[in-house]
mmCIF file of C-alpha atoms in Angstrom:
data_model
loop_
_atom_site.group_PDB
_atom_site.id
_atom_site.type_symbol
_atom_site.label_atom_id
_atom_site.label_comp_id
_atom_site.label_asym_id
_atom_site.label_seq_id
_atom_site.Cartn_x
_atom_site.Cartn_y
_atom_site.Cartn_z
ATOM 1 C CA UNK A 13 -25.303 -20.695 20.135
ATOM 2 C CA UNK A 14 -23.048 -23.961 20.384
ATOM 3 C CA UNK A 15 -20.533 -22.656 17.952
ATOM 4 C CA UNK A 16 -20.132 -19.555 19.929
ATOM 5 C CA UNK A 17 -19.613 -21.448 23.220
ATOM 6 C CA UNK A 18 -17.134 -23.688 21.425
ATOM 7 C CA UNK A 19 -15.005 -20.399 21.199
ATOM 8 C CA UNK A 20 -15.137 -19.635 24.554
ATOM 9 C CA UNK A 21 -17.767 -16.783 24.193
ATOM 10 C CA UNK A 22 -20.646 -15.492 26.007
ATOM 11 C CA UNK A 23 -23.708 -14.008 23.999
ATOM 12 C CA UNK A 24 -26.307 -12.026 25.862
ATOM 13 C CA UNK A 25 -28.545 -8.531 24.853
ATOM 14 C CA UNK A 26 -29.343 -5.444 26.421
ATOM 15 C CA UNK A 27 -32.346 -3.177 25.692
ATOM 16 C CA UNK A 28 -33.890 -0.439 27.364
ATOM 17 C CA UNK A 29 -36.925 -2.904 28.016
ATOM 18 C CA UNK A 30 -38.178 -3.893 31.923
ATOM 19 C CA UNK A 31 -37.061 -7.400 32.615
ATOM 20 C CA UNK A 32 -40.537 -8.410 32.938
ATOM 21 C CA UNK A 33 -41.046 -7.429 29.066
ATOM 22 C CA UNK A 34 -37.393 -9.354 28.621
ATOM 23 C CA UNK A 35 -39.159 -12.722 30.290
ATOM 24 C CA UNK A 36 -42.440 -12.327 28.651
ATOM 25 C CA UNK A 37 -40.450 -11.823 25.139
ATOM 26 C CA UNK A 38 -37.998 -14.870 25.927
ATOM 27 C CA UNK A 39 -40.459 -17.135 26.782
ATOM 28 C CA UNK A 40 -42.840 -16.016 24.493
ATOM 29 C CA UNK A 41 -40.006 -16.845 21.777
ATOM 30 C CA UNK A 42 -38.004 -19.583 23.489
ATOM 31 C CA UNK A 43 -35.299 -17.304 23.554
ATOM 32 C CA UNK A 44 -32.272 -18.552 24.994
ATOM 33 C CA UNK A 45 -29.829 -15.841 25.253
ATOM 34 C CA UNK A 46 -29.954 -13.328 28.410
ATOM 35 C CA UNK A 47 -31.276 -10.379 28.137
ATOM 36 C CA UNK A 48 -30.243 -7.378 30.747
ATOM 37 C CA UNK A 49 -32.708 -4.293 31.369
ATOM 38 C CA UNK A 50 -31.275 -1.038 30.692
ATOM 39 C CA UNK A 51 -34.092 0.959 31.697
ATOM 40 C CA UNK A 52 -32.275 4.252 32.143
ATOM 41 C CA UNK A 53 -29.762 3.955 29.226
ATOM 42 C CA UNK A 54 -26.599 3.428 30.683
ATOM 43 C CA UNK A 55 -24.989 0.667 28.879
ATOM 44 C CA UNK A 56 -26.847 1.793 25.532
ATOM 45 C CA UNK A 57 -25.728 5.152 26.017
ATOM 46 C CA UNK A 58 -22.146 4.003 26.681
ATOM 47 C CA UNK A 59 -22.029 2.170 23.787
ATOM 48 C CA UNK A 60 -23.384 4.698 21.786
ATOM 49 C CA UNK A 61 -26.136 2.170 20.838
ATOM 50 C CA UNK A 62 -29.606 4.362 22.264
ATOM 51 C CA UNK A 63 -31.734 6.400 19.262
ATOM 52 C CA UNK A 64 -30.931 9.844 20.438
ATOM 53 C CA UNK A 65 -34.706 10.871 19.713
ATOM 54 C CA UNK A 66 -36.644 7.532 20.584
ATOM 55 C CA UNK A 67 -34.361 6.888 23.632
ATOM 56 C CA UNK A 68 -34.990 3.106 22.445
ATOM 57 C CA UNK A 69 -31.909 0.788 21.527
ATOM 58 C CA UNK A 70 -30.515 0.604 18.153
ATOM 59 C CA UNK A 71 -29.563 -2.847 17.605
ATOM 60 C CA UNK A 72 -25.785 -3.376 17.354
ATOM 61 C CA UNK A 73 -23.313 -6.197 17.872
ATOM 62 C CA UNK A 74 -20.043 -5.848 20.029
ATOM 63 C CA UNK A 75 -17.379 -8.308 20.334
ATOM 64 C CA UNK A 76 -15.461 -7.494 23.787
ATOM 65 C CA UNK A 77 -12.657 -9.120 24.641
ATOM 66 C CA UNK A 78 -11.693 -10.285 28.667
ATOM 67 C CA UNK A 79 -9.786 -6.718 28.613
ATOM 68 C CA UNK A 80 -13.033 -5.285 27.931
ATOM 69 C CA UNK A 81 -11.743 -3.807 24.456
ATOM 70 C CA UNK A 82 -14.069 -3.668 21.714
ATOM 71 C CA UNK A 83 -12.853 -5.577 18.726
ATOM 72 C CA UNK A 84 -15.799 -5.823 16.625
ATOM 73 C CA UNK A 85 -19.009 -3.726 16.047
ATOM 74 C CA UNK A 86 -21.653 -3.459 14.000
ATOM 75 C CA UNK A 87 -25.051 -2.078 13.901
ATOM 76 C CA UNK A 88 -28.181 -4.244 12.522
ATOM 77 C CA UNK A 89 -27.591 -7.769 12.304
ATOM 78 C CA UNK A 90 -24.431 -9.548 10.997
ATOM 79 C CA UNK A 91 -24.723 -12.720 9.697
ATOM 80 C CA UNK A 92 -23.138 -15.311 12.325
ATOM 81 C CA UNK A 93 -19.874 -16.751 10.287
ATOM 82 C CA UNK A 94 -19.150 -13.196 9.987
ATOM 83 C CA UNK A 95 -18.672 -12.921 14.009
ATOM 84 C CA UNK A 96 -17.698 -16.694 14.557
ATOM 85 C CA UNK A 97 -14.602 -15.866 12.020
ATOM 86 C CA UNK A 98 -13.361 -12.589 14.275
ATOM 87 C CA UNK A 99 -14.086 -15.022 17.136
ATOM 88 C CA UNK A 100 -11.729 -17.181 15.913
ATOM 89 C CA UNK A 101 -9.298 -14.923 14.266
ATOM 90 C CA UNK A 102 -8.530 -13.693 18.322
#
């Protein structure tokens, strides 16, 4: 997570899971990033990353920049360099 601080970004997750089950789950894993509850969907259904059948969150990466414009997304899990280089390409 130092290398994305370095470039002046902030890393956090949202899921559809209660913030008890995000506590239990980061200190369960020594998870360090924040998680937000999005227990009715908003943010997932905004951007477009809630299973339209499971109502659960499909796991996708967003890069937004202070504008709030998406410049990067991808669904499952991107290998790091890959968003520390559009970090730094900004």
């Amino acid at each position: 997570m130092d290398a994305f601080r370095r470039l002046d970004a902030e890393v956090l997750g949202v899921n559809s899971g209660s913030l008890e089950s995000h506590k239990n789950f980061s200190d369960r894993n020594e998870f360090v990033v924040p998680l937000l509850s999005d227990e009715g969907g908003d943010v997932t259904g905004a951007y477009k990353a809630r299973h339209p059948k499971s109502g659960g969150t499909i796991r996708t990466v967003y890069i937004v920049d202070r504008e709030g414009i998406i410049r990067y997304a991808k669904r499952g899990k991107p290998p790091h360099e890959e968003l520390l280089e559009v970090l730094r390409d900004r």
